[in-house]
Coordinates of C-alpha atoms (C1' of nucleotides) in Angstrom, one line a residue:
Chain P
M18 CA 65.5 121.5 95.3
A19 CA 66.8 123.9 97.9
H20 CA 69.9 123.1 99.9
P21 CA 71.4 125.2 102.6
A22 CA 73.7 127.7 100.9
L23 CA 77.4 127.1 101.3
S24 CA 79.4 129.7 103.3
E25 CA 81.2 131.2 100.4
G26 CA 84.7 132.4 101.1
S27 CA 84.8 130.7 104.5
I28 CA 87.6 128.4 103.6
K29 CA 89.9 131.3 102.9
R30 CA 88.8 133.0 106.1
I31 CA 89.5 129.9 108.2
V32 CA 92.9 129.4 106.7
D33 CA 93.6 133.0 107.6
G34 CA 92.6 132.3 111.2
S35 CA 88.9 132.9 111.4
Q36 CA 86.8 130.9 113.9
E37 CA 83.3 130.3 112.5
Q38 CA 80.9 127.4 111.8
P39 CA 80.6 127.5 108.1
I40 CA 78.4 125.3 105.9
L41 CA 80.6 123.3 103.5
Q42 CA 80.4 120.5 101.0
I43 CA 82.4 117.3 100.8
L44 CA 83.8 116.5 97.4
G45 CA 85.8 113.5 98.3
A46 CA 87.0 111.5 101.3
K47 CA 89.7 108.9 101.5
L48 CA 91.9 107.0 103.7
I49 CA 95.4 108.5 103.9
P50 CA 97.6 105.7 102.8
N51 CA 100.9 104.8 104.6
S52 CA 100.0 106.4 107.8
D53 CA 100.4 104.3 110.9
N54 CA 97.1 105.4 112.3
E55 CA 93.9 105.3 110.3
R56 CA 93.3 108.8 109.2
Y57 CA 90.9 110.2 106.6
R58 CA 91.4 113.3 104.4
L59 CA 88.5 115.3 103.0
L60 CA 88.2 117.5 100.0
I61 CA 85.9 120.3 101.1
S62 CA 84.3 123.2 99.2
D63 CA 82.7 126.4 100.2
G64 CA 81.3 126.8 96.7
V65 CA 84.2 129.2 95.8
H66 CA 87.3 127.5 97.1
L67 CA 88.4 123.9 97.6
H68 CA 90.6 122.7 100.5
S69 CA 92.2 119.4 100.1
F70 CA 93.9 119.2 103.5
A71 CA 91.0 118.7 105.8
M72 CA 91.9 115.8 108.1
L73 CA 89.2 114.0 110.0
S74 CA 90.0 113.7 113.7
S75 CA 90.3 110.0 114.3
Q76 CA 87.3 109.9 116.7
L77 CA 85.2 110.8 113.7
N78 CA 86.5 107.9 111.6
Y79 CA 83.3 106.1 112.3
M80 CA 81.4 108.7 110.3
F81 CA 83.4 107.8 107.2
K82 CA 82.8 104.1 107.9
E83 CA 79.1 104.4 108.3
G84 CA 79.0 106.4 105.1
S85 CA 77.9 109.7 106.4
L86 CA 80.7 111.5 104.7
S87 CA 79.8 110.6 101.1
D88 CA 80.6 112.8 98.2
F89 CA 78.5 116.0 98.0
T90 CA 77.4 115.8 101.6
I91 CA 76.5 119.3 103.0
F92 CA 77.6 119.8 106.5
R93 CA 78.2 122.4 109.2
L94 CA 81.7 122.5 110.5
M95 CA 81.1 122.8 114.2
R96 CA 84.7 122.5 115.6
F97 CA 88.1 122.5 114.0
N98 CA 91.7 123.3 114.5
T99 CA 94.1 124.6 111.9
S100 CA 97.7 123.8 111.8
T101 CA 100.6 124.3 109.5
I102 CA 102.5 121.3 108.2
N103 CA 106.0 122.1 107.1
S104 CA 107.1 119.9 104.3
K105 CA 110.8 119.3 104.2
N106 CA 111.9 122.4 102.4
D107 CA 108.8 124.5 102.6
S108 CA 109.3 127.2 105.1
A109 CA 105.8 128.6 104.2
G110 CA 104.1 125.3 105.0
K111 CA 100.5 124.5 104.3
R112 CA 97.4 125.0 106.4
V113 CA 95.7 121.9 107.5
I114 CA 92.2 121.9 108.9
V115 CA 91.6 119.2 111.5
I116 CA 87.9 118.5 111.7
L117 CA 86.8 117.9 115.3
E118 CA 83.0 117.9 114.9
I119 CA 80.7 117.8 112.0
N120 CA 76.9 118.2 111.7
V121 CA 75.6 116.6 108.5
L122 CA 72.9 118.8 107.0
V123 CA 72.1 117.0 103.8
P124 CA 73.5 113.5 102.9
G125 CA 75.4 113.4 99.7
H126 CA 72.9 111.3 97.8
N127 CA 70.2 113.9 98.4
V128 CA 72.5 116.6 97.0
G129 CA 73.7 114.7 94.0
G130 CA 76.4 117.0 92.7
K131 CA 79.0 119.7 93.2
I132 CA 77.7 123.1 94.2
G133 CA 79.2 126.0 92.3
N134 CA 82.6 125.8 90.6
P135 CA 85.1 125.9 93.5
L136 CA 88.7 126.4 92.6
P137 CA 91.7 125.4 94.6
L138 CA 92.6 127.9 97.3
D139 CA 95.9 129.6 96.5
Q140 CA 97.3 129.8 100.0
K141 CA 100.0 132.1 98.7
P142 CA 100.4 133.3 95.2
D143 CA 103.7 131.6 94.6
Q144 CA 102.5 128.4 96.3
N145 CA 100.5 127.6 93.2
I146 CA 101.5 124.2 92.1
A147 CA 101.8 125.5 88.6
G148 CA 104.9 127.3 89.7
A149 CA 106.0 130.5 88.1
A150 CA 104.4 131.7 85.0
A151 CA 105.4 129.4 82.2
P152 CA 104.5 129.7 78.5
S153 CA 101.8 127.3 77.5
V154 CA 103.1 124.7 75.1
V155 CA 100.0 122.9 74.2
A156 CA 96.8 124.4 73.0
P157 CA 93.6 124.5 74.9
R158 CA 91.3 121.9 73.4
A159 CA 88.6 124.6 73.2
T160 CA 87.6 127.7 75.0
S161 CA 84.2 126.4 75.7
S162 CA 83.9 124.0 78.6
F163 CA 81.0 122.3 76.8
T164 CA 83.2 121.0 74.0
P165 CA 83.8 117.3 74.6
K166 CA 87.4 116.3 74.8
T167 CA 88.9 114.6 71.8
T168 CA 92.3 113.4 70.9
G169 CA 92.1 115.0 67.5
I170 CA 93.9 118.1 68.6
Y171 CA 97.1 116.2 69.0
N172 CA 96.7 114.0 66.0
T173 CA 96.0 116.8 63.6
G174 CA 98.6 119.1 65.0
A175 CA 97.8 122.7 64.4
S176 CA 94.1 122.3 64.3
T177 CA 93.2 125.5 66.2
S178 CA 94.4 129.0 65.6
S179 CA 96.0 129.3 69.0
I180 CA 98.7 126.9 68.2
G181 CA 101.8 128.6 66.9
S182 CA 104.4 126.8 64.9
G183 CA 106.0 124.1 66.9
Y184 CA 103.9 124.8 69.9
G185 CA 106.8 126.6 71.6
G186 CA 105.6 129.8 70.0
Y187 CA 102.4 129.9 72.0
K188 CA 101.8 133.3 73.5
S189 CA 104.0 133.6 76.5
S190 CA 102.1 136.6 77.7
L191 CA 99.4 134.3 79.0
A192 CA 99.1 134.5 82.7
K193 CA 99.6 131.2 84.4
N194 CA 96.0 131.0 85.5
D195 CA 95.0 131.0 81.8
I196 CA 96.7 127.6 81.4
T197 CA 94.6 125.0 82.9
L198 CA 95.9 121.6 82.1
K199 CA 92.7 119.8 83.1
D200 CA 91.1 121.4 80.0
Y201 CA 93.5 119.6 77.7
V202 CA 93.2 116.1 76.3
I203 CA 94.9 113.8 78.8
H204 CA 97.2 111.3 77.3
P205 CA 97.5 107.8 78.8
I206 CA 100.9 107.6 80.4
S207 CA 101.5 104.3 78.6
T208 CA 101.4 106.1 75.3
L209 CA 104.2 108.6 76.0
T210 CA 107.1 108.3 73.5
P211 CA 109.8 110.8 72.5
Y212 CA 108.3 110.9 69.1
Q213 CA 105.3 112.8 70.3
N214 CA 106.2 115.9 72.3
K215 CA 102.7 117.3 72.7
W216 CA 101.0 115.7 75.7
V217 CA 99.4 116.3 79.0
I218 CA 99.4 113.5 81.5
K219 CA 97.4 113.2 84.7
G220 CA 98.6 110.8 87.4
R221 CA 98.9 110.1 91.0
I222 CA 102.4 110.6 92.6
S223 CA 103.3 107.1 93.7
N224 CA 106.9 107.6 94.8
K225 CA 109.2 110.6 95.6
S226 CA 112.8 110.7 96.5
N227 CA 114.6 113.0 98.7
I228 CA 116.8 115.7 97.2
R229 CA 120.2 114.4 96.5
T230 CA 123.3 116.3 95.5
W231 CA 126.1 115.0 93.2
K232 CA 129.5 116.1 92.3
N233 CA 131.6 114.6 89.5
D234 CA 133.8 115.4 86.6
R235 CA 131.0 116.9 84.6
G236 CA 129.8 119.2 87.4
E237 CA 127.6 119.2 90.4
G238 CA 124.1 119.8 91.3
K239 CA 121.0 118.5 93.0
L240 CA 118.1 116.4 91.9
F241 CA 115.1 114.5 93.0
S242 CA 112.9 112.1 91.2
F243 CA 109.3 110.9 91.4
E244 CA 107.0 108.5 89.8
M245 CA 103.4 109.1 88.7
A246 CA 100.8 106.6 87.7
D247 CA 97.5 106.5 85.8
Q248 CA 95.4 103.5 84.9
T249 CA 97.6 102.6 82.0
A250 CA 101.2 102.9 83.3
E251 CA 103.6 104.5 85.6
I252 CA 106.5 106.8 84.6
R253 CA 109.5 108.2 86.4
A254 CA 110.5 111.8 86.2
T255 CA 113.6 113.6 87.5
A256 CA 114.1 117.2 88.3
F257 CA 117.5 118.9 88.4
K258 CA 118.7 122.1 90.0
D259 CA 116.2 124.9 89.3
Q260 CA 113.4 122.5 88.8
V261 CA 114.2 121.0 92.2
D262 CA 113.6 124.5 93.7
M263 CA 110.5 124.9 91.6
F264 CA 108.8 121.6 92.1
Y265 CA 110.1 119.6 95.0
D266 CA 107.5 120.9 97.5
K267 CA 104.7 120.6 95.0
I268 CA 105.2 117.0 94.4
E269 CA 103.5 115.0 97.2
V270 CA 103.0 111.3 97.3
D271 CA 99.4 110.4 96.6
R272 CA 98.6 113.8 95.2
T273 CA 97.2 113.8 91.6
I274 CA 98.8 116.2 89.2
Y275 CA 98.7 117.3 85.6
M276 CA 102.0 117.6 83.9
T277 CA 103.2 118.6 80.4
K278 CA 106.4 119.5 78.6
C279 CA 109.3 117.4 79.8
S280 CA 112.3 116.0 78.1
M281 CA 112.0 112.3 77.5
K282 CA 114.6 109.6 77.2
S283 CA 114.9 105.8 77.4
A284 CA 114.5 104.4 80.9
D285 CA 117.6 102.9 82.4
K286 CA 116.3 99.7 83.7
R287 CA 119.1 99.4 86.3
F288 CA 117.7 102.3 88.2
N289 CA 114.1 102.7 87.0
A290 CA 111.6 100.5 88.7
T291 CA 108.7 101.4 86.6
K292 CA 107.8 99.3 83.6
H293 CA 107.8 102.3 81.3
E294 CA 110.1 102.3 78.3
Y295 CA 110.9 106.0 78.8
E296 CA 111.5 108.4 81.6
L297 CA 111.0 112.2 81.9
T298 CA 113.3 115.0 82.9
L299 CA 111.7 118.2 84.0
N300 CA 112.9 121.4 82.3
S301 CA 112.2 125.1 82.2
D302 CA 109.1 124.5 80.1
T303 CA 107.5 122.0 82.4
I304 CA 104.1 122.8 83.8
I305 CA 102.7 120.9 86.7
Q306 CA 99.3 121.6 88.1
G307 CA 97.4 120.0 91.0
C308 CA 94.3 118.0 90.3
F309 CA 91.6 118.7 92.9
D310 CA 88.9 116.3 91.8
E311 CA 88.6 112.7 90.6
D312 CA 91.9 111.8 92.1
H313 CA 90.4 108.8 94.0
E314 CA 89.8 107.1 90.7
L315 CA 93.5 106.8 89.9
P316 CA 95.6 103.9 90.9
V317 CA 98.9 104.4 92.7
T318 CA 101.4 101.8 91.9
H319 CA 101.7 99.3 89.1
Y320 CA 103.1 96.0 90.3
T321 CA 104.3 93.0 88.4
F322 CA 104.9 90.6 91.3
V323 CA 107.5 87.9 90.9
P324 CA 106.8 84.7 92.9
I325 CA 109.5 84.4 95.5
S326 CA 110.6 81.0 94.2
Q327 CA 111.4 82.7 90.9
I328 CA 113.8 85.1 92.4
A329 CA 116.3 82.3 92.4
K330 CA 116.5 82.8 88.6
M331 CA 116.6 86.6 88.5
E332 CA 119.6 88.4 87.3
P333 CA 121.6 90.1 90.0
N334 CA 121.0 93.9 90.1
S335 CA 117.7 93.6 88.4
M336 CA 114.7 95.3 89.9
I337 CA 111.6 93.3 90.7
D338 CA 108.3 93.6 92.5
V339 CA 107.7 91.2 95.3
I340 CA 104.8 90.6 97.7
G341 CA 105.0 88.3 100.7
V342 CA 104.3 87.9 104.4
C343 CA 107.0 89.1 106.7
Y344 CA 107.6 85.8 108.4
T345 CA 110.5 86.7 110.6
A346 CA 112.4 89.9 111.2
G347 CA 115.9 90.3 112.7
D348 CA 117.0 93.2 114.8
V349 CA 118.6 96.4 113.5
V350 CA 122.3 95.7 113.1
Q351 CA 124.7 98.6 113.1
F352 CA 128.2 98.3 111.6
T353 CA 130.9 100.2 109.8
A354 CA 131.2 99.5 106.1
R355 CA 134.7 98.4 105.6
T356 CA 135.1 99.9 102.1
S357 CA 133.5 103.3 102.7
G358 CA 133.9 103.6 106.4
R359 CA 130.3 104.6 106.7
E360 CA 128.1 103.7 109.6
L361 CA 125.3 101.6 108.3
K362 CA 122.2 100.1 109.8
K363 CA 120.4 97.2 108.4
R364 CA 117.7 94.8 109.2
E365 CA 117.1 91.4 107.7
V366 CA 113.5 90.4 107.1
T367 CA 112.2 87.1 105.7
L368 CA 109.3 87.1 103.3
V369 CA 107.3 84.1 102.3
D370 CA 104.7 83.7 99.7
N371 CA 102.5 81.0 98.2
S372 CA 105.2 79.8 95.9
R373 CA 106.3 78.2 99.2
A374 CA 109.6 80.0 99.1
T375 CA 111.3 82.5 101.4
V376 CA 113.7 85.3 100.6
S377 CA 115.8 87.5 102.7
L378 CA 115.0 91.2 102.4
T379 CA 117.5 93.7 103.6
L380 CA 116.3 97.1 104.8
W381 CA 118.7 100.0 105.3
G382 CA 118.9 103.0 107.5
E383 CA 115.5 104.5 108.4
D384 CA 113.6 101.7 106.7
A385 CA 115.4 99.3 109.0
E386 CA 114.8 101.3 112.1
N387 CA 111.2 102.1 111.5
F388 CA 110.2 98.6 110.3
D389 CA 107.5 97.1 112.4
A390 CA 107.1 93.4 111.9
S391 CA 104.4 92.8 114.5
Y392 CA 101.5 90.7 113.3
Q393 CA 103.5 89.4 110.4
P394 CA 102.4 92.1 107.9
V395 CA 102.1 91.6 104.2
I396 CA 104.9 93.5 102.5
A397 CA 104.7 94.7 98.9
I398 CA 107.8 96.1 97.2
R399 CA 107.9 97.8 93.9
G400 CA 111.5 97.8 92.6
A401 CA 113.4 95.6 95.0
R402 CA 117.0 95.1 94.0
V403 CA 118.2 91.5 93.5
T404 CA 121.6 90.7 95.0
E405 CA 123.6 87.5 94.7
F406 CA 125.3 86.4 97.8
G407 CA 127.1 83.1 98.1
G408 CA 125.0 81.5 95.4
G409 CA 121.7 82.6 96.9
K410 CA 119.6 85.6 96.0
T411 CA 118.6 88.2 98.4
I412 CA 116.6 91.4 97.8
S413 CA 117.1 94.8 99.2
L414 CA 115.5 98.1 99.3
A415 CA 117.3 100.7 97.2
S416 CA 116.5 104.3 96.4
G417 CA 113.5 104.2 94.0
S418 CA 112.1 101.1 95.8
L419 CA 108.7 101.5 97.2
M420 CA 107.7 99.4 100.2
K421 CA 104.1 99.1 101.4
K422 CA 102.9 97.4 104.5
N423 CA 99.5 95.6 104.2
P424 CA 98.8 97.2 100.8
D425 CA 95.1 97.5 100.0
I426 CA 95.4 95.6 96.7
P427 CA 93.9 92.3 95.7
E428 CA 97.3 90.5 95.9
G429 CA 97.7 91.9 99.4
H430 CA 94.5 90.4 100.6
Q431 CA 95.1 87.2 98.8
M432 CA 98.5 86.9 100.5
R433 CA 97.0 87.6 103.9
G434 CA 94.3 85.0 103.3
W435 CA 96.8 82.4 102.1
F436 CA 99.1 82.9 105.1
D437 CA 96.4 83.0 107.7
N438 CA 94.4 80.1 106.4
C439 CA 96.5 77.9 104.2
A440 CA 100.2 78.4 104.8
N441 CA 102.0 75.6 106.6
V442 CA 105.5 76.5 107.7
D443 CA 106.6 72.9 107.2
E444 CA 105.7 73.2 103.6
I445 CA 108.2 75.9 102.8
E446 CA 110.2 74.3 100.1
M447 CA 112.9 76.7 99.2
N448 CA 114.9 79.6 100.7
V449 CA 116.1 81.4 97.6
S450 CA 118.6 83.3 99.8
A451 CA 120.2 80.1 101.0
R452 CA 123.9 80.3 100.5
T453 CA 125.0 76.7 100.5
G454 CA 124.6 74.6 97.3
G455 CA 124.6 77.5 94.9
A456 CA 128.1 78.6 95.7
S457 CA 129.5 75.0 95.1
N458 CA 128.5 75.4 91.5
I459 CA 130.7 78.5 90.9
K460 CA 133.6 78.1 88.6
T461 CA 136.8 78.0 90.5
D462 CA 140.4 77.7 89.3
W463 CA 142.9 75.1 90.5
I464 CA 145.2 76.9 92.8
T465 CA 147.5 75.4 95.4
F466 CA 147.9 76.8 98.9
H467 CA 151.4 77.8 98.1
E468 CA 150.2 79.7 95.0
A469 CA 147.3 81.2 96.9
K470 CA 149.9 82.6 99.3
I471 CA 152.3 84.1 96.8
R472 CA 149.4 85.5 94.8
N473 CA 148.0 87.2 98.0
L474 CA 144.7 85.6 97.3
G475 CA 141.9 86.9 99.5
M476 CA 144.0 89.8 100.8
G477 CA 141.7 92.4 99.1
D478 CA 138.2 93.4 100.0
A479 CA 136.4 90.9 97.9
P480 CA 136.4 87.2 98.7
E481 CA 138.2 85.0 96.2
Y482 CA 137.5 81.4 95.3
F483 CA 139.8 78.6 94.3
Q484 CA 139.9 74.8 94.4
T485 CA 142.6 72.3 95.3
K486 CA 142.9 68.6 96.1
A487 CA 143.7 68.2 99.7
I488 CA 143.9 65.7 102.5
V489 CA 142.1 66.1 105.8
H490 CA 144.9 66.1 108.4
L491 CA 143.0 66.9 111.6
V492 CA 139.5 67.6 112.6
R493 CA 139.3 69.9 115.7
L494 CA 136.8 68.2 118.0
N495 CA 136.2 71.0 120.4
N496 CA 133.1 73.1 119.7
C497 CA 132.4 71.3 116.4
V498 CA 128.7 71.6 116.9
Y499 CA 126.6 74.3 118.4
K500 CA 122.9 74.6 119.5
S501 CA 121.1 76.9 117.1
C502 CA 117.7 78.4 116.7
P503 CA 115.1 75.8 115.7
Q504 CA 113.6 78.1 113.1
A505 CA 114.2 76.8 109.6
E506 CA 115.8 80.0 108.3
C507 CA 117.6 81.1 111.4
N508 CA 120.9 79.4 112.4
K509 CA 121.8 81.7 115.1
K510 CA 123.4 80.2 118.2
I511 CA 120.8 80.1 121.0
I512 CA 121.3 80.9 124.6
D513 CA 120.6 78.0 127.0
Q514 CA 118.5 79.7 129.8
D515 CA 118.9 76.6 132.0
D516 CA 115.2 76.3 132.5
G517 CA 114.5 74.1 129.5
T518 CA 114.1 77.0 127.2
Y519 CA 116.5 78.4 124.6
R520 CA 116.6 82.0 123.6
C521 CA 117.3 83.2 120.1
E522 CA 118.4 86.8 120.1
K523 CA 117.9 87.1 116.3
C524 CA 114.3 86.0 116.4
N525 CA 113.7 87.6 119.8
A526 CA 112.0 84.4 120.9
S527 CA 112.4 81.5 123.3
Y528 CA 112.0 77.9 122.3
T529 CA 111.8 74.6 124.1
N530 CA 113.9 73.0 121.4
F531 CA 117.0 73.7 119.3
K532 CA 118.8 72.2 116.4
Y533 CA 122.4 71.1 116.2
R534 CA 124.6 72.6 113.5
F535 CA 128.2 71.8 112.6
L536 CA 130.8 74.5 112.7
V537 CA 134.0 72.5 112.1
S538 CA 137.5 73.6 112.0
M539 CA 140.0 71.3 110.2
S540 CA 143.5 71.3 109.0
I541 CA 143.8 70.2 105.3
G542 CA 146.8 70.0 103.1
D543 CA 147.5 69.8 99.4
W544 CA 150.9 68.9 98.0
T545 CA 152.3 72.4 98.6
S546 CA 151.2 73.4 102.1
N547 CA 148.4 73.2 104.7
R548 CA 145.8 75.5 106.1
W549 CA 143.1 75.5 108.8
V550 CA 139.7 75.9 107.2
T551 CA 136.1 76.2 108.4
C552 CA 133.3 74.0 107.3
F553 CA 129.7 75.1 107.9
N554 CA 126.9 72.7 108.6
E555 CA 125.9 71.5 105.1
V556 CA 129.5 70.9 104.0
A557 CA 130.4 69.1 107.2
E558 CA 127.3 66.9 107.1
Q559 CA 128.3 65.8 103.6
M560 CA 131.9 65.1 104.6
F561 CA 131.0 63.1 107.7
G562 CA 128.0 61.4 106.2
K563 CA 126.1 62.2 109.3
T564 CA 123.8 65.1 110.3
A565 CA 124.8 67.4 113.1
Q566 CA 121.7 66.2 114.9
E567 CA 122.9 62.6 114.8
Y568 CA 126.3 63.7 116.0
G569 CA 125.0 65.9 118.8
E570 CA 122.7 63.2 120.1
L571 CA 125.4 60.5 119.9
Q572 CA 127.9 62.8 121.6
A573 CA 125.5 63.0 124.6
I574 CA 125.4 59.3 125.1
N575 CA 128.7 58.0 123.7
S576 CA 131.4 60.6 123.1
D577 CA 134.0 58.0 121.9
E578 CA 131.7 56.9 119.1
A579 CA 130.8 60.5 118.2
E580 CA 134.5 61.3 118.1
A581 CA 135.2 58.4 115.8
L582 CA 132.5 59.7 113.5
L583 CA 134.6 62.8 112.9
T584 CA 138.1 61.4 112.9
N585 CA 136.8 58.8 110.4
I586 CA 137.7 61.3 107.6
H587 CA 141.3 61.8 108.6
F588 CA 143.6 61.2 105.7
N589 CA 140.8 61.2 103.2
S590 CA 141.2 63.3 100.1
F591 CA 138.6 65.7 98.7
I592 CA 138.4 68.3 96.0
F593 CA 137.9 71.4 98.2
K594 CA 136.3 74.5 96.8
L595 CA 137.4 77.3 99.1
R596 CA 136.5 80.9 99.8
I597 CA 139.3 83.0 101.0
K598 CA 138.8 86.4 102.5
M599 CA 140.2 88.9 105.0
E600 CA 138.3 88.9 108.2
H601 CA 138.6 91.5 110.9
F602 CA 138.2 90.8 114.5
G603 CA 138.8 93.9 116.5
D604 CA 142.5 94.7 115.9
S605 CA 143.5 91.5 114.3
N606 CA 143.0 90.6 110.6
R607 CA 143.0 87.1 109.4
N608 CA 143.1 85.6 106.0
K609 CA 140.3 83.1 106.6
I610 CA 139.3 80.2 104.4
N611 CA 135.8 78.7 104.4
V612 CA 135.0 75.4 102.6
V613 CA 132.3 76.0 100.0
S614 CA 132.3 72.3 99.1
A615 CA 134.3 69.1 99.6
T616 CA 133.5 66.5 97.1
P617 CA 135.1 63.1 96.4
I618 CA 137.7 63.2 93.7
N619 CA 136.4 63.0 90.2
Y620 CA 139.5 61.4 88.7
K621 CA 138.6 62.1 85.1
E622 CA 138.3 65.8 85.8
Y623 CA 141.3 65.9 88.1
N624 CA 143.5 64.0 85.6
E625 CA 142.5 66.4 82.8
Y626 CA 143.6 69.2 85.0
L627 CA 146.9 67.5 85.7
M628 CA 147.5 66.7 82.0
K629 CA 146.8 70.3 81.1
D630 CA 149.0 71.6 83.8
L631 CA 151.8 69.2 82.7
A632 CA 151.4 70.3 79.1
S633 CA 151.7 73.9 79.9
L634 CA 154.7 73.3 82.2
T635 CA 156.6 71.3 79.7
G636 CA 155.2 72.5 76.4
I637 CA 154.6 68.9 75.4
G638 CA 151.3 67.8 74.0
M639 CA 150.1 71.3 73.3
N640 CA 148.6 72.2 70.0
Chain M
dC4 C1' 123.0 116.5 84.3
dC5 C1' 121.9 111.1 88.7
dC6 C1' 122.4 106.1 88.8
dC7 C1' 126.0 105.4 95.4
dC8 C1' 122.5 102.0 98.0
dC9 C1' 126.4 99.7 101.6
dC10 C1' 127.4 94.0 105.3
dC11 C1' 128.0 89.0 105.7

DNA sequence: CCCCCCCC
């Protein structure tokens, strides 16, 4: 059957600046992931060359949706622009064709296949993704393209004459174009081990870091890392120094590549978010080549989502995958890190999932600034870092983490459906980031106020914890409650707008109600000394045996009774677990103590402590 | 060969 002939060589001419209306063929069309606007990218062919950076102008998006841009479609390119995209360190840049108008000549299903044998257009000789000429290290499976691929070549070792001893001896005189990795047997990424050094993998780049430099005792240099995935697994690869220069610009997220000949080592799970047991280091033998077809078949990221409720049990510093709905988001907060002096920006976001738990996610820097929480998007994170804070767990984005908004994966659609149709905010059962409760279980030593002082407890950067038996001397009645944001996870003080509404700056919202929370200052004394300490809501409610709400409401009608409710605990003894830390307010520094818990005295435990203390002081009764 | 990822 006769189709219009493709305008052979036109892609090259267009890239070089020609204006014409060539006839071309579509070999693939896909949504560009991660872009804020819906954009589609076409793989087009003129029968001789391929061009994979043809972007559909957004007013033509409907053509993709109605199916008129199916694979193999023959079309005339009526109007287009070309532009050069500079990737970060690529002064040469790459030509992009922006398609403004298309006339479909033959729908793809009437064509049924690829015309000719188009090859990727080398925009510049040294821009070839294969990099500089490198010796082949694996044998071609066969010279004939009709020979089916088998894995035998790897299993049997030197099964063809072209394999020299140890593979490294393969003729280095081969021109780079003679090494075409797509003609080799492709190994599933999951099967890579250091015990098998002859492999070619094909995968989609799922993550890529910036170039980072380092300097330490062992030297200095630069590096970047990336991850690539096929249907079986995902693996991390790192390039150092020369390999950074050679490959950084060739590695693009979402591009599919072939790769062979890297060093392999065990993955360090502290920093490697993939599930792979090993990771790769690029070296001077490494060959990477772009894949210009079939790439839409490959998956991008391998997730193993942990229900948010389970994060409570995760080890600090572990890396986990999480998916949830961004339920609330705070503002970007800028501050100076006290230890490093660096200016930092962060944003706290709350995720919720159908385990009916919420977790606080911390975003940093650009991720914090660029985060758009509108319409409560689904957020998927591969490799979030678990941090313990005050007994609760939070997660944060670290380098190597991958965050996707509204990911087009089944779990993403499920999460959306659950949140929009089934989720009831009142049914959220757990905030795994909640600080109270957890911290009261921490092991603390018995230390008196006097000892704390002479030992300079809490004078360093890190908070320190201790416990002592103390008597409440005086509860400060002024400002012992405040009106806070009514949202369950937000305890920010609200601004009374004097019109019956209350504004929460953190949630950027106004409410008609608020909730009371205790923030109580009290003087407590053990047998050595006394200190002013601060009790937050949960601890104060336990000590007073009343909720802040009850107190606040009572205060409004009978302040004497309300006052009695607080002074009621004067001269009562508790075991106080205390957190002591330097706090900085402008110029002044204060060694501040917060009450982690105040519990009635367990005399059995307390006496055991006294006995032990006595024994060690006197040397009597010690074995 | 990096591997810091910050703060309350």
